[in-house]
Coordinates of C-alpha atoms and ligand atoms in Angstrom, one line a residue:
M13 CA -17.9 7.3 -9.2
S14 CA -21.8 6.2 -9.0
I15 CA -23.7 8.2 -5.9
Q16 CA -23.3 5.0 -4.4
S17 CA -20.4 4.0 -4.7
E18 CA -19.3 7.4 -3.6
N19 CA -20.9 6.7 -0.2
T20 CA -19.9 3.1 0.1
F21 CA -16.5 5.0 0.2
Q22 CA -17.6 7.5 2.5
A23 CA -18.9 5.5 4.8
I24 CA -15.6 3.5 4.4
I25 CA -13.6 5.9 4.8
S26 CA -16.1 6.9 8.5
H27 CA -15.8 3.2 9.5
A28 CA -12.0 3.5 9.8
K29 CA -11.8 7.0 12.2
E30 CA -15.0 5.2 14.2
Y31 CA -13.0 1.8 14.6
G32 CA -9.9 3.0 15.1
F33 CA -8.0 2.0 10.9
V34 CA -7.1 5.1 10.5
F35 CA -7.2 8.9 10.9
P36 CA -6.2 12.2 8.9
S37 CA -2.4 13.2 10.5
S38 CA -2.5 16.1 12.4
E39 CA -6.8 15.7 12.6
I40 CA -6.2 18.8 16.5
Y41 CA -5.0 21.0 13.5
D42 CA -7.1 20.3 10.7
G43 CA -5.4 17.6 9.0
L44 CA -2.3 17.9 6.0
S45 CA -3.6 16.6 2.8
A46 CA -2.4 13.9 1.8
V47 CA -1.5 11.9 5.0
Y48 CA -2.6 9.3 7.2
D49 CA -2.0 7.8 11.0
Y50 CA -3.1 4.2 11.6
G51 CA -4.5 3.2 14.5
P52 CA -4.4 0.7 17.1
Y53 CA -6.4 -2.1 14.5
G54 CA -4.8 -0.1 11.9
S55 CA -1.0 -0.6 12.5
E56 CA -2.3 -4.1 13.6
L57 CA -3.4 -5.0 10.6
K58 CA -1.2 -3.1 8.1
K59 CA 1.7 -5.2 10.1
N60 CA 0.1 -8.4 9.5
I61 CA -0.3 -7.5 5.3
R62 CA 3.2 -6.7 5.4
D63 CA 4.6 -9.5 7.2
Y64 CA 2.5 -12.2 4.9
W65 CA 4.1 -10.1 2.7
W66 CA 7.9 -10.4 3.7
K67 CA 6.6 -13.8 5.0
S68 CA 5.7 -14.5 1.1
M69 CA 8.5 -12.7 -0.8
T70 CA 11.5 -14.6 1.9
Q71 CA 10.2 -17.2 3.9
M72 CA 9.2 -18.9 1.0
H73 CA 11.5 -18.6 -2.2
E74 CA 15.1 -19.2 -1.0
N75 CA 16.3 -17.5 -4.1
I76 CA 15.0 -13.9 -2.5
V77 CA 16.7 -12.2 0.9
G78 CA 15.4 -9.1 2.5
I79 CA 17.4 -6.1 3.9
D80 CA 16.2 -2.1 5.6
A81 CA 18.1 0.4 4.2
A82 CA 17.9 4.0 4.7
I83 CA 15.1 6.6 3.4
F84 CA 17.4 9.1 2.6
M85 CA 20.5 8.1 0.3
H86 CA 23.3 9.8 -0.9
P87 CA 21.6 12.6 -4.3
T88 CA 23.8 11.2 -6.8
I89 CA 21.6 8.3 -6.9
W90 CA 18.1 10.3 -7.7
K91 CA 20.1 12.0 -10.6
A92 CA 21.5 8.6 -12.1
S93 CA 18.5 7.0 -11.7
G94 CA 16.5 9.9 -13.1
H95 CA 14.6 11.4 -10.8
V96 CA 15.5 14.6 -10.2
D97 CA 15.2 14.5 -14.3
N98 CA 11.6 12.4 -15.2
F99 CA 10.0 12.4 -11.9
S100 CA 7.9 15.5 -12.4
D101 CA 4.0 16.2 -12.5
P102 CA 2.9 20.2 -14.5
M103 CA 3.9 23.7 -12.6
I104 CA 2.9 27.5 -14.1
D105 CA 4.2 30.8 -13.1
N106 CA 2.4 34.0 -12.7
K107 CA 4.1 36.8 -14.6
D108 CA 3.0 39.4 -12.8
S109 CA 4.0 38.5 -9.0
N110 CA 6.6 35.5 -9.7
K111 CA 5.2 33.4 -8.5
R112 CA 4.7 29.0 -9.1
Y113 CA 1.6 27.2 -9.1
R114 CA 0.5 23.6 -9.6
V115 CA -1.6 24.0 -11.3
D116 CA -3.5 21.1 -10.2
H117 CA -3.9 23.3 -6.7
L118 CA -4.8 26.1 -8.6
I119 CA -6.9 24.4 -10.6
E120 CA -8.7 23.3 -7.2
A121 CA -8.8 26.3 -5.5
K122 CA -11.3 27.1 -8.4
A123 CA -13.5 24.6 -8.1
D124 CA -13.8 25.1 -4.3
Q125 CA -15.0 28.6 -4.8
L126 CA -17.2 27.3 -7.1
T127 CA -18.1 24.9 -4.7
A128 CA -19.3 27.3 -2.1
A129 CA -21.1 29.4 -5.2
G130 CA -23.1 26.5 -5.3
K131 CA -22.5 25.5 -8.6
S132 CA -20.7 22.3 -7.4
E133 CA -21.7 20.6 -10.9
E134 CA -19.0 22.9 -12.1
A135 CA -16.6 22.1 -10.0
A136 CA -17.1 18.9 -11.0
T137 CA -16.7 18.7 -14.4
L138 CA -13.2 21.2 -13.9
I139 CA -12.0 18.4 -11.9
A140 CA -12.9 15.9 -14.1
T141 CA -11.6 18.2 -17.0
M142 CA -8.5 18.7 -15.3
E143 CA -7.9 15.2 -14.7
A144 CA -8.0 13.9 -18.2
L145 CA -6.2 16.5 -19.0
L146 CA -2.7 15.7 -16.4
A147 CA -3.3 11.6 -17.9
A148 CA -2.9 12.4 -21.2
E149 CA -0.4 15.1 -20.1
D150 CA -1.7 17.8 -21.8
F151 CA 0.1 20.7 -21.0
G152 CA -1.9 22.9 -23.8
G153 CA -5.4 21.9 -22.4
L154 CA -4.3 22.7 -19.2
K155 CA -3.4 26.4 -19.4
K156 CA -6.3 26.9 -22.2
L157 CA -8.2 25.5 -19.5
I158 CA -7.0 27.9 -16.4
E159 CA -6.8 30.8 -19.1
D160 CA -10.7 29.9 -19.9
H161 CA -12.4 29.6 -16.0
K162 CA -10.8 33.2 -15.9
I163 CA -8.2 31.7 -13.1
V164 CA -6.0 34.0 -11.3
C165 CA -3.2 34.4 -9.2
S166 CA -4.1 35.7 -5.6
V167 CA -1.1 37.4 -4.5
S168 CA -1.1 39.0 -8.1
G169 CA -4.6 39.0 -9.1
T170 CA -3.6 39.1 -13.2
G171 CA -4.2 36.5 -15.4
N172 CA -0.5 36.6 -16.8
W173 CA 0.5 32.7 -16.5
T174 CA 3.5 31.3 -18.2
D175 CA 3.1 27.3 -19.7
V176 CA 2.9 24.5 -17.2
R177 CA 5.8 22.8 -17.7
Q178 CA 7.0 20.1 -14.9
F179 CA 7.5 20.0 -11.3
N180 CA 9.0 17.0 -9.2
L181 CA 7.6 14.9 -7.4
M182 CA 10.0 14.5 -5.0
F183 CA 10.5 16.1 -1.5
S184 CA 13.9 16.9 -0.7
T185 CA 15.4 18.9 2.7
E186 CA 18.7 19.9 4.2
F187 CA 21.0 17.3 5.2
G188 CA 24.1 18.1 8.4
A189 CA 25.6 21.8 8.1
V190 CA 24.0 24.3 6.3
S191 CA 26.0 25.5 3.5
D192 CA 25.9 29.3 1.3
N193 CA 25.2 26.4 -1.9
E194 CA 22.1 25.0 -1.2
E195 CA 22.3 22.4 -3.3
D196 CA 25.2 21.2 -1.0
N197 CA 22.8 20.0 1.1
K198 CA 20.6 19.0 -0.3
V199 CA 19.2 14.9 0.2
Y200 CA 15.3 13.7 -1.0
L201 CA 13.0 11.7 1.0
R202 CA 13.3 7.9 -1.1
P203 CA 10.3 8.2 -3.6
E204 CA 10.9 4.5 -4.5
T205 CA 11.8 2.4 -1.6
A206 CA 13.9 0.4 -5.3
Q207 CA 17.4 1.7 -5.1
G208 CA 18.2 0.9 -1.6
I209 CA 18.3 -2.8 -3.6
F210 CA 20.2 -1.4 -6.0
V211 CA 22.6 0.3 -4.8
N212 CA 22.9 -2.4 -2.5
F213 CA 23.3 -5.5 -4.7
L214 CA 27.2 -5.8 -4.9
N215 CA 26.5 -5.8 -0.6
V216 CA 23.8 -8.6 -0.7
Q217 CA 24.6 -10.7 -3.2
K218 CA 28.7 -11.4 -2.1
T219 CA 27.6 -10.9 1.6
A220 CA 24.9 -14.5 1.2
R221 CA 26.0 -15.6 -1.2
M222 CA 23.4 -15.7 -3.0
K223 CA 23.3 -16.9 -7.3
I224 CA 21.6 -15.2 -10.2
P225 CA 18.6 -15.4 -10.2
F226 CA 17.7 -14.2 -7.0
G227 CA 16.3 -11.4 -5.8
I228 CA 15.9 -8.4 -2.9
A229 CA 12.6 -7.8 -0.8
Q230 CA 12.5 -4.8 1.1
T231 CA 9.2 -2.4 3.2
G232 CA 9.6 0.9 3.9
K233 CA 8.1 4.4 3.0
A234 CA 8.3 6.7 0.2
F235 CA 7.2 10.2 0.3
R236 CA 5.3 11.3 -3.0
N237 CA 4.2 15.3 -3.5
E238 CA 1.2 14.2 -5.3
I239 CA -0.5 15.9 -7.4
V240 CA -3.6 15.0 -7.4
A241 CA -4.0 13.1 -3.5
R242 CA -6.8 12.4 -2.6
Q243 CA -9.2 9.3 -2.5
F244 CA -8.0 8.6 0.9
I245 CA -5.4 6.6 1.6
F246 CA -5.0 5.8 -2.2
R247 CA -2.7 8.4 -3.2
M248 CA -1.6 9.7 0.0
R249 CA 2.8 11.9 0.4
E250 CA 4.5 10.3 2.6
F251 CA 3.6 5.9 1.7
E252 CA 4.8 2.4 2.3
Q253 CA 6.2 -0.2 0.1
M254 CA 6.9 -2.7 -0.5
E255 CA 8.9 -3.9 -3.6
M256 CA 11.3 -7.1 -4.7
Q257 CA 14.3 -6.4 -7.3
F258 CA 14.8 -9.9 -9.3
F259 CA 18.3 -10.4 -10.6
V260 CA 18.5 -11.7 -14.1
R261 CA 20.6 -13.6 -17.0
P262 CA 19.9 -11.0 -19.2
G263 CA 18.2 -12.7 -22.1
T264 CA 16.3 -14.7 -19.0
E265 CA 13.6 -11.9 -19.0
G266 CA 11.2 -11.8 -20.1
T267 CA 10.4 -15.5 -19.1
W268 CA 10.8 -14.1 -15.5
Y269 CA 8.5 -11.1 -16.1
Q270 CA 5.6 -13.6 -17.1
Y271 CA 6.8 -15.3 -13.9
W272 CA 6.5 -12.9 -11.9
K273 CA 3.0 -11.3 -12.9
E274 CA 0.7 -14.6 -12.3
E275 CA 3.6 -15.1 -9.1
R276 CA 1.8 -11.9 -8.0
L277 CA -1.5 -12.1 -9.0
K278 CA -1.9 -15.8 -7.3
W279 CA -0.5 -13.8 -4.1
H280 CA -3.2 -11.8 -3.5
L281 CA -6.0 -14.3 -5.0
S282 CA -4.2 -17.1 -1.8
L283 CA -5.6 -14.2 0.9
G284 CA -9.2 -15.4 -0.8
L285 CA -9.6 -12.3 -2.9
P286 CA -12.1 -12.8 -4.5
A287 CA -10.5 -12.6 -9.4
T288 CA -12.8 -11.6 -10.8
K289 CA -12.2 -7.6 -8.8
Y290 CA -8.6 -7.7 -10.0
R291 CA -7.3 -7.5 -14.6
Y292 CA -4.0 -6.9 -15.8
H293 CA -3.2 -3.6 -16.9
D294 CA -0.6 -3.8 -19.8
H295 CA 1.1 -0.1 -19.6
V296 CA 2.0 1.6 -22.9
K297 CA 3.7 5.0 -22.2
L298 CA 6.2 3.4 -20.5
A299 CA 7.8 4.7 -17.2
H300 CA 11.8 6.1 -17.6
Y301 CA 13.3 2.7 -16.7
A302 CA 10.9 0.3 -17.6
K303 CA 11.3 -1.8 -20.9
E304 CA 7.4 -4.0 -19.7
A305 CA 5.7 -3.2 -17.2
C306 CA 1.8 -4.0 -15.7
D307 CA -0.1 -3.2 -12.9
I308 CA -2.0 -5.5 -11.2
E309 CA -5.6 -3.9 -10.6
Y310 CA -8.1 -3.8 -8.5
E311 CA -12.0 -3.2 -8.5
F312 CA -12.3 -0.1 -5.5
P313 CA -15.2 1.7 -4.9
F314 CA -14.5 3.9 -7.1
G315 CA -13.2 2.0 -10.3
F316 CA -10.2 -0.2 -11.4
K317 CA -7.5 1.1 -10.0
E318 CA -3.3 -0.2 -10.5
V319 CA -2.5 -2.2 -7.3
E320 CA 0.7 -2.8 -7.7
G321 CA 3.0 -2.6 -10.5
I322 CA 4.9 -5.3 -11.9
H323 CA 7.9 -4.2 -14.4
S324 CA 9.9 -5.1 -16.1
R325 CA 13.5 -2.5 -15.6
S326 CA 15.8 -4.1 -18.0
D327 CA 19.6 -3.4 -16.8
F328 CA 19.2 0.2 -17.0
D329 CA 19.5 1.2 -13.1
L330 CA 22.2 -1.0 -12.7
T331 CA 24.3 0.2 -15.2
Q332 CA 23.3 4.1 -14.0
H333 CA 25.0 3.3 -10.9
Q334 CA 27.9 2.3 -12.4
Q335 CA 28.1 5.5 -15.1
Y336 CA 27.4 7.3 -11.8
S337 CA 29.5 5.5 -8.9
K338 CA 32.5 4.3 -10.7
K339 CA 32.6 1.2 -9.2
K340 CA 31.5 -1.7 -11.5
Q341 CA 28.3 -3.4 -10.3
Q342 CA 28.4 -6.6 -12.1
Y343 CA 27.9 -10.6 -11.9
F344 CA 30.2 -13.4 -12.5
D345 CA 28.6 -16.3 -13.5
N346 CA 29.8 -19.3 -13.9
D347 CA 26.7 -21.8 -15.1
I348 CA 28.4 -23.0 -18.5
D349 CA 26.5 -21.1 -21.7
E350 CA 25.5 -24.2 -23.6
S351 CA 25.7 -22.0 -27.0
T352 CA 29.0 -21.7 -26.0
G353 CA 30.0 -23.8 -24.1
K354 CA 31.9 -21.2 -21.8
P355 CA 31.2 -19.7 -18.7
Y356 CA 28.9 -16.8 -19.1
G357 CA 31.0 -14.5 -17.5
N358 CA 30.5 -11.0 -16.4
Y359 CA 27.8 -8.8 -16.8
V360 CA 25.3 -6.6 -15.6
P361 CA 22.0 -8.3 -14.5
Y362 CA 18.9 -7.6 -15.7
V363 CA 15.4 -6.9 -13.1
V364 CA 12.5 -7.6 -12.6
E365 CA 10.2 -5.6 -9.6
T366 CA 7.1 -6.5 -8.6
S367 CA 6.6 -2.7 -6.6
I368 CA 2.7 -3.1 -4.2
G369 CA 1.9 -0.2 -2.1
L370 CA 1.7 -1.5 1.3
D371 CA -1.4 1.6 2.6
R372 CA -3.6 1.1 -0.9
M373 CA -3.1 -3.0 -0.3
F374 CA -5.1 -1.7 2.6
L375 CA -8.0 0.2 0.9
L376 CA -8.7 -2.8 -1.5
L377 CA -8.6 -5.2 1.5
L378 CA -10.7 -3.0 3.5
S379 CA -13.3 -2.1 0.4
N380 CA -13.3 -5.9 0.1
A381 CA -14.2 -6.3 3.3
Y382 CA -17.0 -4.4 4.5
E383 CA -20.0 -5.0 4.0
E384 CA -23.5 -3.1 5.9
E385 CA -25.3 -6.5 6.2
V386 CA -29.1 -6.3 6.6
L387 CA -30.3 -9.2 8.3
T388 CA -34.6 -10.2 9.3
K389 CA -34.9 -10.7 12.4
E390 CA -37.7 -13.6 13.8
D391 CA -40.3 -11.0 14.3
G392 CA -40.1 -10.1 10.3
T393 CA -38.2 -6.8 11.2
T394 CA -34.7 -6.0 9.7
D395 CA -31.6 -4.7 11.5
T396 CA -28.5 -4.4 9.5
R397 CA -24.8 -5.4 11.5
V398 CA -21.4 -3.1 10.2
V399 CA -18.8 -6.5 9.5
L400 CA -15.3 -6.9 8.1
H401 CA -15.2 -10.3 6.5
L402 CA -10.4 -9.2 6.8
P403 CA -8.9 -13.0 5.4
A404 CA -8.5 -14.6 8.9
K405 CA -4.6 -14.8 8.4
L406 CA -4.4 -10.9 9.0
A407 CA -7.3 -9.0 11.3
P408 CA -6.0 -7.2 13.2
V409 CA -7.8 -9.5 16.5
K410 CA -8.2 -13.1 15.7
L411 CA -9.7 -14.6 19.0
A412 CA -12.1 -12.4 21.5
V413 CA -12.2 -13.7 24.4
L414 CA -15.9 -12.9 26.1
P415 CA -17.4 -14.4 29.5
L416 CA -21.5 -14.7 29.6
T417 CA -21.4 -12.1 33.2
K418 CA -19.2 -10.4 35.2
K419 CA -19.5 -13.0 37.9
D420 CA -19.6 -16.9 39.5
G421 CA -15.6 -17.0 38.5
L422 CA -16.5 -16.5 34.5
P423 CA -13.8 -14.4 34.2
E424 CA -11.4 -16.6 35.2
L425 CA -11.7 -19.0 32.9
A426 CA -12.1 -16.3 30.2
Q427 CA -8.8 -15.6 31.5
Q428 CA -6.9 -18.8 32.1
L429 CA -8.0 -19.3 28.1
M430 CA -6.1 -15.6 27.6
R431 CA -3.1 -17.3 28.5
E432 CA -2.9 -20.3 26.7
C433 CA -3.6 -18.5 23.0
K434 CA -2.1 -15.0 23.5
P435 CA 1.0 -15.5 23.2
Y436 CA 0.1 -16.9 20.0
F437 CA -2.1 -14.6 18.7
H438 CA -3.3 -11.2 19.4
C439 CA -6.4 -12.1 21.4
F440 CA -9.3 -8.9 23.1
Y441 CA -10.6 -10.0 26.1
E442 CA -14.2 -7.6 26.6
E443 CA -17.1 -8.8 29.7
K444 CA -19.1 -4.9 29.4
D445 CA -22.2 -5.1 27.8
A446 CA -24.4 -7.3 26.7
I447 CA -22.9 -10.6 24.3
G448 CA -25.0 -9.6 20.6
K449 CA -23.1 -5.9 21.4
R450 CA -20.0 -6.8 21.3
Y451 CA -20.2 -9.4 18.5
R452 CA -21.0 -6.6 16.7
R453 CA -17.5 -4.1 17.8
Q454 CA -15.7 -7.6 16.8
D455 CA -17.6 -8.0 13.3
A456 CA -16.9 -4.4 12.9
I457 CA -13.3 -4.7 13.3
G458 CA -13.1 -8.0 11.4
T459 CA -12.9 -10.8 14.0
P460 CA -13.2 -13.4 12.9
F461 CA -14.3 -15.6 16.3
C462 CA -15.6 -14.3 19.5
V463 CA -16.2 -17.1 22.0
T464 CA -18.2 -17.3 25.2
I465 CA -17.3 -18.4 28.2
D466 CA -20.8 -19.3 30.0
H467 CA -21.8 -21.1 33.0
Q468 CA -22.3 -24.6 30.8
T469 CA -18.0 -23.8 30.9
K470 CA -18.0 -24.5 34.4
E471 CA -19.3 -27.7 34.4
D472 CA -18.1 -29.3 30.6
G473 CA -15.1 -27.3 29.8
T474 CA -17.5 -26.3 26.5
V475 CA -17.9 -23.4 25.2
T476 CA -19.6 -21.2 22.1
I477 CA -17.7 -20.6 19.1
R478 CA -19.4 -18.0 16.9
Y479 CA -17.7 -17.6 13.1
R480 CA -17.9 -13.5 12.3
D481 CA -19.0 -14.6 9.0
S482 CA -21.9 -17.2 9.3
M483 CA -22.6 -15.8 12.7
L484 CA -22.7 -19.4 13.4
Q485 CA -22.1 -21.1 16.2
E486 CA -20.9 -24.1 18.1
R487 CA -20.1 -25.8 21.2
V488 CA -16.4 -26.6 21.3
A489 CA -14.1 -28.2 23.6
M490 CA -12.0 -25.1 25.7
S491 CA -9.0 -27.0 25.4
A492 CA -9.0 -27.1 21.5
L493 CA -9.6 -23.1 20.7
K494 CA -6.2 -22.7 20.3
D495 CA -5.3 -25.0 17.6
L496 CA -9.0 -24.0 16.1
V497 CA -7.8 -21.0 15.5
M498 CA -4.1 -21.2 14.9
K499 CA -5.4 -23.8 11.9
E500 CA -7.7 -21.3 10.4
I501 CA -5.5 -18.0 10.3
F502 CA -2.5 -20.2 9.2
Ligands
GAP629 N1 9.6 0.8 -7.9 C1 8.6 1.3 -8.3 C2 7.4 1.7 -8.2 O1 7.6 2.8 -7.4 P1 5.3 2.6 -8.4 O2 4.2 2.5 -10.1 O3 5.7 4.5 -9.0 O4 6.0 2.2 -9.2 C3 4.7 1.1 -7.0 O5 4.9 3.0 -7.5 C4 3.5 1.3 -6.5 O6 3.6 2.1 -4.9 C5 2.0 1.4 -6.7 O7 1.3 0.4 -7.5 C6 1.8 2.1 -5.4 O8 0.3 0.5 -4.6 C7 1.9 2.4 -5.3 N2 2.2 3.4 -4.2 C8 2.7 4.3 -5.2 N3 2.6 6.1 -5.0 C9 1.3 6.1 -4.1 C10 0.9 7.2 -3.3 N4 1.4 8.0 -3.7 N5 0.6 6.3 -2.4 C11 0.4 5.3 -1.7 N6 0.9 4.1 -2.7 C12 1.5 4.1 -3.7

């Protein structure tokens, strides 16, 4: 990342904290690595993104319905899905102390030591090399890196290491009364929401009387003990996914995969996000379940990175669940197959999945929205305003209602406008400080419209509306305001 991009990214992180979007989790206890809390404006923005996704998936597609499955699921589900055996990252043991380390933690600790000793460049090279080796799954190379840097175990003090082996990314906990055999009680915190959809496939199909092709959508928390947990909310250990599994007739999955690939990019662009910042990245190395897969990537300040995955998962998951649960996961298709003149009959459907990280979408929006805009004043001097150009429909606050003064009946008129508008969209009321200062605070949280109630309002019922992006101001009838805002945010 260039120094300028690094500075922009750091400014976004600081801004997110200062204006109540994102706080480090457990901050008064020095935080918890890769876990974050959303503040007043952050939780509102996150909810708006979730709602926009949910509406576009369910309400706008008559053949997609939603569910809300539990986070805890039967442990065999993760065996069937392949996550117990395949969802892993590298680790290493010290032969003298028998202490086990995650390879990235060990190397990061060494990098911290180098930084503390004033060798920041060497530390950065070490981290970059580690990340390249992790991406290439070069376990021999990772062990050599540990040995070359003479990294030792903090307990034994020796560099007597085993080979690097895989480490499962799933968090586990105990369920119910503890028995002697810990494995009996072990449950996992779901690493993807998708499995809650797969195991409910028949419940949903029957109760909602769905006909193939149809989809099931879900939003919810997922947990991964991530190996490289950096870059703010880009890679978290507790995060939220918005997933949709689309169940199709075998043989049609290629067409549906293309359809959803295009449809999902259109969803991003429907928010007014720039097409030039997006690209597809087709997977070469496929996940254990995937037949075909691609990422929708966005150009974050730290480069093009995945924000959403489209996966053609074949009948892998349903077939696995059929095998492990010994319950048929089949659909009876009574449409006529033209080649045989008979119904398609029973089959296990194929699945095309769309999976987007809510937190990552949040970061994308913040990255795209953040601007330190230099303004030239009338006297030729300059000033900087920090503004979030968030899509109006997603902004945490849609309308700020600002009486020019605290007297002369202006607050009463402003409160009247608040009462008219707040049942329809999120409004914010403020009468303290100079109007310019109040505008700037709203710019900083991305409020698309500010309205000022002044003495003229008392005379002719008009107010000044000020647009966030252009900063243009115009007088409109106070009675027209609600519809004006509604038109922009719908
Ligand atoms: N069900 C398929 C699945 O989970 P994935 O590519 O592993 O696929 C889908 O994850 C999306 O979830 C990613 O594109 C990303 O947006 C988000 N995601 C994955 N791991 C994440 C993490 N540790 N922190 C934040 N978001 C994450």
